[in-house]
Amino acid sequence: MFRSGCSRPGIAGGADAPPAPGGRPRKKWLGGDMGDEARVIEEFFLRRYGRHALYLPSGRLALYLAFRQWLRPGDRVLMSPLTDDVVFFTVLAAELVPVLGPVDPSTGNIDPVAIEESTWSGLRAVLTTNLYGIPDRMDLLEERCRRHSLLLLEDAAHAFDSRFDGRRIGQFGMVAAYSLSKHVGGVGGVLTFSEAGQRQALARRAAEEIRYRSLPRALAHRARSLLSTVGASSRPRKWLARLRDRLFPYPMQRSGHRLPYETTAVLQARKEGGGLDRFDQWIRVDKHLYRTWPLRSSLRATLRCLEAFEENRRLRLAGARKLLDLGLTPPGLPVPSDCALYRVPLFVQEREKVLAHFAQRGLLLDYIYDPPLDVYAPGLAQRLPSPSRAAVWSRDVLPV
């Protein structure tokens, strides 16, 4: 499993940067001003992607704001059945109708070729996945969206370093959402968008959704995160995991690879108008502070991680190459040689036994989307059938 290092000392323009320009709302945590650090992160994304950016507490909040800003309740959104259930519940919270598309067996992403024209004409938006960093067929999706006047919204959480035909993922659609906790190893998320005029409206929406929590709860969350990090890199992993769950328990956990839910409860939340408050129990599952600004110290650490990313990227590329050379990935997997994947998808027989073997040694492998969303939540979405060969991406995949 790849982990990003963040050992470089500071990033230019960090704590000593000038105040944020007028009209740009300051971000606060427990009354403290964190505008400078957030602004530097936004400028990093502007330079890297050529898009305007808004720093937020999480990638899932970034997705939700994008849905609310550019779409309307009842709009149909094409998405992959192989994505995080948190993304799925965020779509539902925004009162949208998820349409689960067919999966391309060669990539694990949506297969645009297998979708009929009549289906495209009934959509309002397309949400990409870029599973494990493997790029979607952005050329085909971009063409279909242009032809049918659809919003192309990029979920770039797994694709911070991914490109398609020389362009970075995040440079195709009108809006893209990133998570800084994955490739970067930092905190928060970023929403990028092509229209500068959208910034104020997005900031207002964000202000309405942000929740300010007490210092003790924030510190407890930080302590849980630290115990998880230490446990992942030390010998007494099981003991530390038990200590973490005893001292700082989460009220809801995933059962197997998916989050348990009751269909009637989800439908009732939608009937009452959706929104993050009503869907909070399903969206916050592994990130309880997804609507809360992080500590200033965490923001500064994130800046260091961003500065060190290109340097650490060489190690990630080398690791990905070694895993790809094992011969356990699909033949012809379209991974550019300069792309540092978030996870390398290995395919194994009796995967659950392999996972149990690793778990006994304190190594927990995640980002397994089994069952697919169309099997996991058949009463909450519309679906288009996938070929049987695509089942390996949920049944046999071992993301490392």
Coordinates of C-alpha atoms in Angstrom, one line a residue:
M1 CA 0.0 0.0 0.0
F2 CA 1.4 3.4 -1.0
R3 CA 1.9 6.2 1.5
S4 CA 3.1 9.6 0.7
G5 CA 5.8 11.2 2.7
C6 CA 5.8 14.9 3.7
S7 CA 9.2 15.6 5.1
R8 CA 10.0 18.9 3.3
P9 CA 9.9 22.0 5.6
G10 CA 7.4 24.6 4.5
I11 CA 5.9 25.8 1.2
A12 CA 6.6 29.2 -0.3
G13 CA 3.8 31.6 0.4
G14 CA 2.5 29.7 3.5
A15 CA 2.1 31.4 6.8
D16 CA 3.9 34.6 5.6
A17 CA 1.7 35.0 2.6
P18 CA -0.3 38.3 2.3
P19 CA -3.9 38.4 3.4
A20 CA -6.6 36.9 1.2
P21 CA -8.0 39.4 -1.4
G22 CA -11.2 41.3 -0.6
G23 CA -14.4 39.5 -1.2
R24 CA -12.9 36.1 -0.6
P25 CA -14.4 34.7 2.6
R26 CA -12.0 33.7 5.3
K27 CA -12.0 30.1 6.6
K28 CA -12.2 29.8 10.3
W29 CA -11.7 26.9 12.8
L30 CA -12.9 27.6 16.3
G31 CA -12.6 31.3 15.6
G32 CA -9.1 31.2 14.2
D33 CA -8.3 32.6 10.7
M34 CA -6.9 29.9 8.3
G35 CA -7.3 31.9 5.2
D36 CA -3.6 32.1 4.3
E37 CA -3.0 28.3 4.3
A38 CA -6.2 27.6 2.4
R39 CA -5.3 30.3 -0.2
V40 CA -1.9 28.8 -0.8
I41 CA -3.5 25.4 -1.4
E42 CA -6.0 26.9 -3.9
E43 CA -3.1 28.6 -5.7
F44 CA -1.3 25.3 -6.0
F45 CA -4.4 23.8 -7.8
L46 CA -4.7 26.9 -10.0
R47 CA -1.1 26.5 -11.1
R48 CA -1.4 22.7 -11.5
Y49 CA -4.7 22.5 -13.3
G50 CA -5.4 25.9 -14.6
R51 CA -8.7 26.0 -12.8
H52 CA -10.1 28.2 -10.0
A53 CA -10.2 26.3 -6.7
L54 CA -12.0 26.3 -3.4
Y55 CA -10.4 24.6 -0.4
L56 CA -12.9 22.6 1.7
P57 CA -12.8 20.2 4.7
S58 CA -13.2 17.1 2.5
G59 CA -13.6 15.8 -1.0
R60 CA -17.1 14.5 -0.3
L61 CA -18.2 18.0 0.7
A62 CA -16.7 19.2 -2.5
L63 CA -18.8 16.8 -4.5
Y64 CA -21.9 17.7 -2.6
L65 CA -21.4 21.4 -3.3
A66 CA -20.8 20.7 -7.0
F67 CA -24.1 18.7 -7.2
R68 CA -26.1 21.5 -5.5
Q69 CA -24.5 24.3 -7.5
W70 CA -24.7 22.9 -11.0
L71 CA -27.6 20.4 -10.8
R72 CA -31.3 20.3 -9.7
P73 CA -33.2 17.8 -7.6
G74 CA -34.4 15.0 -9.9
D75 CA -31.6 15.3 -12.4
R76 CA -30.2 11.9 -13.6
V77 CA -26.5 11.4 -13.1
L78 CA -24.6 8.6 -14.8
M79 CA -22.0 7.0 -12.5
S80 CA -20.1 3.8 -12.1
P81 CA -21.4 1.0 -9.8
L82 CA -17.8 0.6 -8.7
T83 CA -17.2 3.5 -6.4
D84 CA -17.4 4.4 -2.7
D85 CA -20.8 4.1 -1.1
V86 CA -20.1 7.5 0.4
V87 CA -20.1 9.0 -3.1
F88 CA -23.4 7.2 -3.8
F89 CA -25.1 8.6 -0.6
T90 CA -23.7 12.1 -1.4
V91 CA -25.5 11.9 -4.8
L92 CA -28.7 10.9 -3.0
A93 CA -28.3 13.6 -0.4
A94 CA -28.3 16.1 -3.3
E95 CA -31.7 14.7 -4.4
L96 CA -30.2 13.4 -7.7
V97 CA -31.1 10.1 -9.4
P98 CA -28.1 7.9 -9.8
V99 CA -27.9 5.9 -13.1
L100 CA -25.4 3.1 -12.7
G101 CA -23.7 2.6 -16.0
P102 CA -22.0 -0.5 -17.5
V103 CA -18.5 -1.3 -16.4
D104 CA -15.6 -1.7 -18.9
P105 CA -13.9 -5.0 -18.0
S106 CA -10.5 -3.6 -19.1
T107 CA -10.5 -0.6 -16.8
G108 CA -13.2 -1.0 -14.1
N109 CA -14.7 2.4 -15.1
I110 CA -17.8 3.3 -17.1
D111 CA -17.9 2.0 -20.6
P112 CA -19.4 4.8 -22.7
V113 CA -19.5 2.6 -25.9
A114 CA -22.0 0.3 -24.2
I115 CA -24.5 3.0 -23.5
E116 CA -27.3 3.7 -26.0
E117 CA -28.0 7.1 -27.4
S118 CA -31.5 7.1 -25.8
T119 CA -29.9 6.8 -22.4
W120 CA -27.5 9.7 -22.9
S121 CA -30.4 12.0 -24.0
G122 CA -32.2 11.3 -20.6
L123 CA -29.2 12.3 -18.5
R124 CA -28.2 15.7 -17.0
A125 CA -24.7 14.9 -15.9
V126 CA -21.9 12.3 -15.9
L127 CA -19.8 11.6 -12.8
T128 CA -16.4 10.0 -13.5
T129 CA -14.6 7.6 -11.1
N130 CA -11.0 7.1 -12.4
L131 CA -10.9 3.9 -10.3
Y132 CA -7.6 3.6 -8.4
G133 CA -6.2 6.3 -10.6
I134 CA -7.0 4.5 -13.9
P135 CA -8.4 7.2 -16.1
D136 CA -11.9 7.1 -17.5
R137 CA -12.3 7.2 -21.3
M138 CA -12.3 11.0 -21.1
D139 CA -12.3 11.4 -24.9
L140 CA -15.6 9.5 -25.3
L141 CA -17.2 11.0 -22.2
E142 CA -16.2 14.5 -23.2
E143 CA -17.7 14.0 -26.7
R144 CA -20.9 12.5 -25.4
C145 CA -21.4 15.3 -22.8
R146 CA -20.7 17.9 -25.5
R147 CA -23.2 16.3 -27.9
H148 CA -26.0 16.0 -25.3
S149 CA -25.2 19.2 -23.3
L150 CA -24.4 17.3 -20.2
L151 CA -22.4 18.4 -17.2
L152 CA -19.1 16.5 -17.0
L153 CA -18.2 16.3 -13.3
E154 CA -14.9 14.6 -12.4
D155 CA -14.3 12.7 -9.2
A156 CA -10.6 13.0 -9.1
A157 CA -10.1 11.6 -5.6
H158 CA -8.1 8.6 -6.9
A159 CA -6.6 10.5 -9.8
F160 CA -4.4 13.3 -8.4
D161 CA -1.6 12.2 -10.7
S162 CA -3.5 10.7 -13.6
R163 CA -3.6 11.9 -17.2
F164 CA -5.5 11.0 -20.3
D165 CA -4.0 12.0 -23.7
G166 CA -1.6 14.3 -22.1
R167 CA -4.2 16.2 -20.0
R168 CA -4.6 15.9 -16.3
I169 CA -7.7 14.4 -14.9
G170 CA -9.6 17.5 -13.6
Q171 CA -9.0 19.4 -16.8
F172 CA -11.8 17.9 -18.9
G173 CA -15.1 18.8 -17.1
M174 CA -16.5 22.1 -15.8
V175 CA -15.9 21.0 -12.2
A176 CA -13.7 18.5 -10.4
A177 CA -13.4 17.3 -6.8
Y178 CA -10.2 16.2 -5.1
S179 CA -9.4 14.6 -1.8
L180 CA -6.1 15.6 -0.2
S181 CA -6.0 12.6 2.2
K182 CA -5.2 10.1 -0.5
H183 CA -2.2 10.7 -2.8
V184 CA -1.1 13.8 -0.9
G185 CA -1.5 12.5 2.6
G186 CA -2.9 15.7 3.9
V187 CA -6.3 16.9 5.1
G188 CA -9.3 18.4 3.3
G189 CA -10.5 18.5 -0.2
V190 CA -10.6 20.9 -3.1
L191 CA -13.2 21.8 -5.7
T192 CA -11.9 23.2 -9.0
F193 CA -14.1 24.9 -11.6
S194 CA -13.6 26.7 -14.8
E195 CA -15.9 29.8 -14.1
A196 CA -14.4 32.3 -11.7
G197 CA -17.9 33.8 -11.2
Q198 CA -19.0 30.6 -9.4
R199 CA -16.7 31.2 -6.5
Q200 CA -18.8 33.4 -4.2
A201 CA -21.9 31.2 -4.6
L202 CA -19.9 28.1 -3.8
A203 CA -18.3 29.8 -0.8
R204 CA -21.8 30.7 0.5
R205 CA -23.0 27.2 0.1
A206 CA -20.0 25.9 1.9
A207 CA -20.6 28.3 4.8
E208 CA -24.1 27.0 5.1
E209 CA -22.9 23.4 5.4
I210 CA -19.8 23.8 7.6
R211 CA -20.2 22.6 11.2
Y212 CA -18.0 24.0 14.0
R213 CA -17.4 21.4 16.6
S214 CA -15.8 21.5 20.0
L215 CA -12.1 21.4 20.6
P216 CA -12.3 18.1 22.5
R217 CA -14.1 16.4 19.6
A218 CA -11.6 17.7 17.1
L219 CA -8.7 16.5 19.2
A220 CA -10.3 13.1 19.7
H221 CA -10.7 12.7 16.0
R222 CA -7.0 13.8 15.6
A223 CA -6.0 11.2 18.2
R224 CA -7.9 8.5 16.4
S225 CA -6.2 9.4 13.1
L226 CA -2.7 9.4 14.8
L227 CA -3.4 5.9 16.3
S228 CA -4.4 4.6 12.9
T229 CA -1.3 6.1 11.3
V230 CA 1.0 4.7 14.0
G231 CA -0.7 1.3 13.9
A232 CA -0.2 1.1 10.1
S233 CA 3.5 1.4 10.4
S234 CA 4.3 -0.5 13.6
R235 CA 4.3 -4.0 14.9
P236 CA 1.5 -4.0 17.5
R237 CA -1.1 -3.1 14.9
K238 CA -3.9 -5.1 16.4
W239 CA -3.4 -3.7 19.9
L240 CA -3.3 -0.1 18.6
A241 CA -6.5 -0.7 16.6
R242 CA -8.3 -2.1 19.6
L243 CA -7.1 0.9 21.7
R244 CA -8.3 3.3 19.0
D245 CA -11.8 1.7 18.7
R246 CA -12.1 1.6 22.5
L247 CA -11.1 5.2 23.2
F248 CA -12.6 6.9 20.1
P249 CA -15.4 4.6 18.7
Y250 CA -17.3 5.5 15.6
P251 CA -21.0 4.7 15.9
M252 CA -21.3 3.2 12.5
Q253 CA -18.8 1.1 10.6
R254 CA -18.8 -0.7 7.3
S255 CA -20.0 -4.3 7.3
G256 CA -17.6 -6.2 5.0
H257 CA -16.8 -3.8 2.2
R258 CA -20.0 -1.7 2.3
L259 CA -21.9 0.4 4.8
P260 CA -25.0 -1.2 6.2
Y261 CA -28.2 0.8 5.6
E262 CA -32.0 0.5 5.7
T263 CA -33.7 1.3 2.4
T264 CA -36.8 2.7 4.2
A265 CA -34.6 5.1 6.2
V266 CA -32.8 6.3 3.1
L267 CA -36.0 6.8 1.2
Q268 CA -37.5 8.7 4.1
A269 CA -34.4 11.0 4.2
R270 CA -34.9 11.7 0.5
K271 CA -38.7 12.3 0.9
E272 CA -37.9 14.9 3.6
G273 CA -35.7 16.9 1.2
G274 CA -32.3 15.2 1.3
G275 CA -29.4 17.3 2.4
L276 CA -26.3 16.5 4.5
D277 CA -28.0 16.7 7.8
R278 CA -30.5 13.9 6.9
F279 CA -27.8 11.8 5.2
D280 CA -25.1 12.5 7.7
Q281 CA -25.0 9.0 9.1
W282 CA -24.2 7.4 5.7
I283 CA -21.8 10.1 4.5
R284 CA -19.6 10.6 7.6
V285 CA -18.9 6.9 8.2
D286 CA -15.1 7.0 8.0
K287 CA -14.6 10.8 8.2
H288 CA -16.7 12.3 11.0
L289 CA -15.3 15.8 10.5
Y290 CA -15.9 16.0 6.8
R291 CA -17.8 19.3 7.4
T292 CA -15.4 20.8 9.9
W293 CA -12.3 22.9 9.2
P294 CA -9.1 21.1 10.2
L295 CA -6.5 22.3 12.7
R296 CA -4.0 24.9 11.5
S297 CA -1.2 22.5 12.2
S298 CA -2.8 19.9 9.9
L299 CA -3.2 22.5 7.1
R300 CA 0.5 23.5 7.4
A301 CA 1.4 19.8 7.2
T302 CA -0.8 19.5 4.0
L303 CA 1.2 22.4 2.4
R304 CA 4.4 20.5 3.1
C305 CA 2.9 17.4 1.6
L306 CA 1.9 19.3 -1.6
E307 CA 5.4 20.7 -1.9
A308 CA 7.0 17.3 -1.5
F309 CA 4.6 15.5 -3.9
E310 CA 6.7 15.6 -7.0
E311 CA 9.7 14.4 -5.1
N312 CA 7.9 11.5 -3.5
R313 CA 6.1 10.7 -6.8
R314 CA 9.2 8.9 -8.1
L315 CA 8.9 6.4 -5.3
R316 CA 5.2 5.8 -6.0
L317 CA 5.9 5.3 -9.7
A318 CA 8.6 2.8 -9.0
G319 CA 6.3 0.9 -6.6
A320 CA 3.5 0.9 -9.1
R321 CA 5.7 -0.5 -11.8
K322 CA 6.9 -3.4 -9.6
L323 CA 3.3 -4.3 -8.7
L324 CA 2.2 -4.0 -12.4
D325 CA 5.0 -6.3 -13.4
L326 CA 3.7 -9.1 -11.2
G327 CA 1.3 -10.1 -13.9
L328 CA -1.7 -10.0 -11.7
T329 CA -3.5 -7.1 -13.5
P330 CA -5.7 -7.3 -16.6
P331 CA -3.7 -7.5 -19.8
G332 CA -3.6 -4.2 -21.5
L333 CA -4.6 -2.2 -18.5
P334 CA -4.4 1.4 -19.8
V335 CA -2.0 2.9 -17.2
P336 CA 0.3 5.6 -18.6
S337 CA 3.9 5.0 -17.7
D338 CA 4.1 8.4 -15.9
C339 CA 1.0 7.8 -13.8
A340 CA 1.4 7.1 -10.1
L341 CA -1.7 5.1 -9.3
Y342 CA -3.5 5.5 -6.0
R343 CA -3.8 1.7 -5.8
V344 CA -2.6 -1.0 -8.1
P345 CA -5.5 -3.5 -8.8
L346 CA -4.2 -7.0 -8.4
F347 CA -6.6 -9.9 -9.2
V348 CA -6.5 -13.0 -7.0
Q349 CA -8.4 -16.1 -6.4
E350 CA -10.2 -16.4 -3.0
R351 CA -9.6 -12.8 -2.2
E352 CA -11.3 -12.9 1.2
K353 CA -8.8 -15.5 2.4
V354 CA -5.9 -13.3 1.1
L355 CA -7.4 -10.3 3.0
A356 CA -7.8 -12.4 6.2
H357 CA -4.1 -13.4 5.8
F358 CA -3.0 -9.8 5.7
A359 CA -5.4 -8.7 8.5
Q360 CA -3.8 -11.3 10.8
R361 CA -0.6 -9.3 10.3
G362 CA -2.3 -6.0 10.9
L363 CA -2.5 -5.0 7.2
L364 CA -6.0 -3.8 6.2
L365 CA -6.5 -3.4 2.5
D366 CA -9.4 -1.1 1.6
Y367 CA -11.1 0.5 -1.4
I368 CA -12.8 -2.7 -2.4
Y369 CA -16.2 -2.0 -3.9
D370 CA -18.0 -5.3 -3.4
P371 CA -20.8 -5.7 -4.1
P372 CA -21.3 -3.2 -6.9
L373 CA -23.8 -0.4 -6.2
D374 CA -26.4 -2.0 -8.4
V375 CA -26.4 -5.1 -6.2
Y376 CA -25.8 -3.2 -3.0
A377 CA -28.6 -0.7 -3.4
P378 CA -31.0 -1.9 -6.2
G379 CA -33.9 0.0 -4.8
L380 CA -32.1 3.4 -4.7
A381 CA -30.8 3.7 -8.3
Q382 CA -31.5 3.0 -11.9
R383 CA -29.0 0.6 -13.5
L384 CA -27.6 -0.4 -16.9
P385 CA -26.3 -4.0 -17.0
S386 CA -22.5 -4.7 -17.1
P387 CA -20.9 -7.7 -18.9
S388 CA -20.3 -10.7 -16.7
R389 CA -16.5 -10.3 -17.3
A390 CA -16.6 -7.0 -15.3
A391 CA -17.5 -8.8 -12.1
V392 CA -13.8 -9.4 -11.4
W393 CA -13.4 -5.7 -10.5
S394 CA -15.6 -6.2 -7.4
R395 CA -15.2 -9.9 -6.7
D396 CA -11.5 -10.6 -7.2
V397 CA -9.7 -7.2 -7.1
L398 CA -7.1 -6.6 -4.4
P399 CA -6.1 -2.9 -4.4
V400 CA -2.5 -2.5 -3.1

